[in-house]
Amino acid sequence: QVQLVESGGGLVQAGGSLRLSCAASGRVFSINAMGWYRQAPGKQRELVASITRDGTTNYADSVKARFTISRDNAKNTVYLQMNSLKPEDTAVYYCNAKSPLLYNIRDYWGQGTQVTVSS
């Protein structure tokens, strides 16, 4: 099992910044990719950014050039630096870890942290 604990959400004005952290524990050696998803009220959960163990990153088009994902493998922690925040970034942000299985991928999720951007 893998446990994920997020921190860093909160309320910020448009144009401001926040940094989210997600610390993994348990069977961390099994984790390949980690990332952040978000879910706004009435919408489906969507990928924000992801990063593999070797540092390959992927971003949603809506956050490119504003958000940066990074990973500290020694601390088993992934970060999401969010700059130039917009009201449409308001959502619950979930940390995700992926562990490859023989024929599948297992997903682990954090409890979520609220990010609210006021206009």
PDB file of C-alpha atoms in Angstrom:
ATOM      1  CA  GLN A   1       0.000   0.000   0.000  1.00  0.00           C
ATOM      2  CA  VAL A   2       0.975   3.601  -0.581  1.00  0.00           C
ATOM      3  CA  GLN A   3      -0.251   6.500   1.520  1.00  0.00           C
ATOM      4  CA  LEU A   4      -0.324  10.061   0.175  1.00  0.00           C
ATOM      5  CA  VAL A   5      -0.630  13.167   2.335  1.00  0.00           C
ATOM      6  CA  GLU A   6      -1.170  16.543   0.695  1.00  0.00           C
ATOM      7  CA  SER A   7      -0.620  20.024   2.062  1.00  0.00           C
ATOM      8  CA  GLY A   8      -0.465  23.603   0.841  1.00  0.00           C
ATOM      9  CA  GLY A   9      -3.964  24.422  -0.360  1.00  0.00           C
ATOM     10  CA  GLY A  10      -5.802  27.561   0.604  1.00  0.00           C
ATOM     11  CA  LEU A  11      -7.380  30.797  -0.522  1.00  0.00           C
ATOM     12  CA  VAL A  12      -5.511  33.172  -2.807  1.00  0.00           C
ATOM     13  CA  GLN A  13      -6.370  36.120  -5.001  1.00  0.00           C
ATOM     14  CA  ALA A  14      -6.205  35.893  -8.758  1.00  0.00           C
ATOM     15  CA  GLY A  15      -2.637  36.315  -9.945  1.00  0.00           C
ATOM     16  CA  GLY A  16      -1.237  34.860  -6.757  1.00  0.00           C
ATOM     17  CA  SER A  17       0.731  31.692  -6.104  1.00  0.00           C
ATOM     18  CA  LEU A  18       0.430  28.528  -4.055  1.00  0.00           C
ATOM     19  CA  ARG A  19       2.635  25.497  -3.628  1.00  0.00           C
ATOM     20  CA  LEU A  20       1.168  22.071  -3.021  1.00  0.00           C
ATOM     21  CA  SER A  21       3.142  19.206  -1.517  1.00  0.00           C
ATOM     22  CA  CYS A  22       2.406  15.500  -1.462  1.00  0.00           C
ATOM     23  CA  ALA A  23       4.409  13.101   0.667  1.00  0.00           C
ATOM     24  CA  ALA A  24       4.268   9.396  -0.095  1.00  0.00           C
ATOM     25  CA  SER A  25       4.874   6.609   2.395  1.00  0.00           C
ATOM     26  CA  GLY A  26       4.565   2.852   2.472  1.00  0.00           C
ATOM     27  CA  ARG A  27       5.571   0.881  -0.629  1.00  0.00           C
ATOM     28  CA  VAL A  28       7.121   3.920  -2.299  1.00  0.00           C
ATOM     29  CA  PHE A  29       9.590   1.788  -4.239  1.00  0.00           C
ATOM     30  CA  SER A  30       6.646   0.600  -6.325  1.00  0.00           C
ATOM     31  CA  ILE A  31       5.720   4.106  -7.482  1.00  0.00           C
ATOM     32  CA  ASN A  32       6.549   5.119 -11.026  1.00  0.00           C
ATOM     33  CA  ALA A  33       4.654   8.284 -11.842  1.00  0.00           C
ATOM     34  CA  MET A  34       3.160  10.826  -9.485  1.00  0.00           C
ATOM     35  CA  GLY A  35       0.916  13.715 -10.296  1.00  0.00           C
ATOM     36  CA  TRP A  36      -1.856  16.097  -9.455  1.00  0.00           C
ATOM     37  CA  TYR A  37      -5.472  15.985 -10.511  1.00  0.00           C
ATOM     38  CA  ARG A  38      -8.226  18.450  -9.718  1.00  0.00           C
ATOM     39  CA  GLN A  39     -11.981  18.378  -9.527  1.00  0.00           C
ATOM     40  CA  ALA A  40     -14.160  21.459  -9.599  1.00  0.00           C
ATOM     41  CA  PRO A  41     -17.824  21.355  -8.487  1.00  0.00           C
ATOM     42  CA  GLY A  42     -19.966  19.695 -11.121  1.00  0.00           C
ATOM     43  CA  LYS A  43     -16.991  18.684 -13.232  1.00  0.00           C
ATOM     44  CA  GLN A  44     -15.001  15.524 -13.759  1.00  0.00           C
ATOM     45  CA  ARG A  45     -11.628  15.005 -12.202  1.00  0.00           C
ATOM     46  CA  GLU A  46      -8.898  16.058 -14.616  1.00  0.00           C
ATOM     47  CA  LEU A  47      -5.154  15.679 -14.850  1.00  0.00           C
ATOM     48  CA  VAL A  48      -3.214  18.830 -13.994  1.00  0.00           C
ATOM     49  CA  ALA A  49       0.371  17.607 -14.184  1.00  0.00           C
ATOM     50  CA  SER A  50       2.388  14.446 -13.795  1.00  0.00           C
ATOM     51  CA  ILE A  51       6.014  13.470 -13.429  1.00  0.00           C
ATOM     52  CA  THR A  52       7.737  10.127 -13.787  1.00  0.00           C
ATOM     53  CA  ARG A  53      10.559   8.813 -11.651  1.00  0.00           C
ATOM     54  CA  ASP A  54      13.087   9.916 -14.263  1.00  0.00           C
ATOM     55  CA  GLY A  55      11.627  13.431 -14.340  1.00  0.00           C
ATOM     56  CA  THR A  56       9.519  13.377 -17.484  1.00  0.00           C
ATOM     57  CA  THR A  57       6.667  15.842 -17.031  1.00  0.00           C
ATOM     58  CA  ASN A  58       3.251  16.296 -18.591  1.00  0.00           C
ATOM     59  CA  TYR A  59       0.869  19.230 -18.165  1.00  0.00           C
ATOM     60  CA  ALA A  60      -2.703  20.049 -19.016  1.00  0.00           C
ATOM     61  CA  ASP A  61      -2.846  22.767 -21.652  1.00  0.00           C
ATOM     62  CA  SER A  62      -4.738  25.034 -19.272  1.00  0.00           C
ATOM     63  CA  VAL A  63      -1.835  25.196 -16.795  1.00  0.00           C
ATOM     64  CA  LYS A  64       1.212  25.123 -19.054  1.00  0.00           C
ATOM     65  CA  ALA A  65       3.632  27.998 -18.369  1.00  0.00           C
ATOM     66  CA  ARG A  66       1.864  28.705 -15.052  1.00  0.00           C
ATOM     67  CA  PHE A  67       2.283  25.505 -13.042  1.00  0.00           C
ATOM     68  CA  THR A  68       5.449  23.509 -12.414  1.00  0.00           C
ATOM     69  CA  ILE A  69       5.579  19.973 -11.064  1.00  0.00           C
ATOM     70  CA  SER A  70       8.711  18.665  -9.415  1.00  0.00           C
ATOM     71  CA  ARG A  71       9.726  15.604  -7.474  1.00  0.00           C
ATOM     72  CA  ASP A  72      12.194  14.841  -4.720  1.00  0.00           C
ATOM     73  CA  ASN A  73      12.757  11.101  -4.908  1.00  0.00           C
ATOM     74  CA  ALA A  74      14.872  11.084  -1.752  1.00  0.00           C
ATOM     75  CA  LYS A  75      11.936  12.532   0.204  1.00  0.00           C
ATOM     76  CA  ASN A  76       9.259  10.674  -1.768  1.00  0.00           C
ATOM     77  CA  THR A  77       7.549  14.006  -2.258  1.00  0.00           C
ATOM     78  CA  VAL A  78       6.028  15.723  -5.266  1.00  0.00           C
ATOM     79  CA  TYR A  79       5.359  19.436  -5.488  1.00  0.00           C
ATOM     80  CA  LEU A  80       3.106  21.609  -7.601  1.00  0.00           C
ATOM     81  CA  GLN A  81       4.096  25.250  -7.852  1.00  0.00           C
ATOM     82  CA  MET A  82       1.104  27.223  -9.081  1.00  0.00           C
ATOM     83  CA  ASN A  83       1.670  30.760 -10.331  1.00  0.00           C
ATOM     84  CA  SER A  84      -0.617  33.300 -11.984  1.00  0.00           C
ATOM     85  CA  LEU A  85      -3.623  31.564 -10.500  1.00  0.00           C
ATOM     86  CA  LYS A  86      -7.025  32.154 -12.041  1.00  0.00           C
ATOM     87  CA  PRO A  87     -10.513  31.734 -10.578  1.00  0.00           C
ATOM     88  CA  GLU A  88     -11.014  28.783 -12.912  1.00  0.00           C
ATOM     89  CA  ASP A  89      -8.187  26.988 -11.087  1.00  0.00           C
ATOM     90  CA  THR A  90     -10.490  26.691  -8.077  1.00  0.00           C
ATOM     91  CA  ALA A  91     -10.932  23.012  -7.282  1.00  0.00           C
ATOM     92  CA  VAL A  92     -10.023  20.221  -4.920  1.00  0.00           C
ATOM     93  CA  TYR A  93      -6.554  19.063  -5.863  1.00  0.00           C
ATOM     94  CA  TYR A  94      -5.687  15.401  -5.441  1.00  0.00           C
ATOM     95  CA  CYS A  95      -2.258  13.828  -5.370  1.00  0.00           C
ATOM     96  CA  ASN A  96      -1.924  10.631  -7.385  1.00  0.00           C
ATOM     97  CA  ALA A  97       0.661   7.883  -7.482  1.00  0.00           C
ATOM     98  CA  LYS A  98       0.808   5.103 -10.033  1.00  0.00           C
ATOM     99  CA  SER A  99       2.312   1.691  -9.373  1.00  0.00           C
ATOM    100  CA  PRO A 100       2.653  -0.629 -12.337  1.00  0.00           C
ATOM    101  CA  LEU A 101       1.362  -4.143 -11.842  1.00  0.00           C
ATOM    102  CA  LEU A 102       1.927  -7.111 -14.105  1.00  0.00           C
ATOM    103  CA  TYR A 103      -0.957  -6.294 -16.459  1.00  0.00           C
ATOM    104  CA  ASN A 104      -2.359  -3.122 -15.007  1.00  0.00           C
ATOM    105  CA  ILE A 105      -1.572   0.078 -13.121  1.00  0.00           C
ATOM    106  CA  ARG A 106      -2.711   0.692  -9.583  1.00  0.00           C
ATOM    107  CA  ASP A 107      -3.718   4.225  -8.620  1.00  0.00           C
ATOM    108  CA  TYR A 108      -3.325   5.681  -5.156  1.00  0.00           C
ATOM    109  CA  TRP A 109      -4.990   8.941  -4.119  1.00  0.00           C
ATOM    110  CA  GLY A 110      -4.534  11.521  -1.418  1.00  0.00           C
ATOM    111  CA  GLN A 111      -7.430  12.971   0.535  1.00  0.00           C
ATOM    112  CA  GLY A 112      -7.489  16.183  -1.504  1.00  0.00           C
ATOM    113  CA  THR A 113      -6.716  19.786  -0.673  1.00  0.00           C
ATOM    114  CA  GLN A 114      -8.929  22.747  -1.517  1.00  0.00           C
ATOM    115  CA  VAL A 115      -7.559  25.554  -3.681  1.00  0.00           C
ATOM    116  CA  THR A 116      -9.760  28.611  -3.989  1.00  0.00           C
ATOM    117  CA  VAL A 117      -8.833  31.545  -6.221  1.00  0.00           C
ATOM    118  CA  SER A 118     -10.850  34.708  -5.731  1.00  0.00           C
ATOM    119  CA  SER A 119     -11.338  37.249  -8.492  1.00  0.00           C
TER     120      SER A 119
END
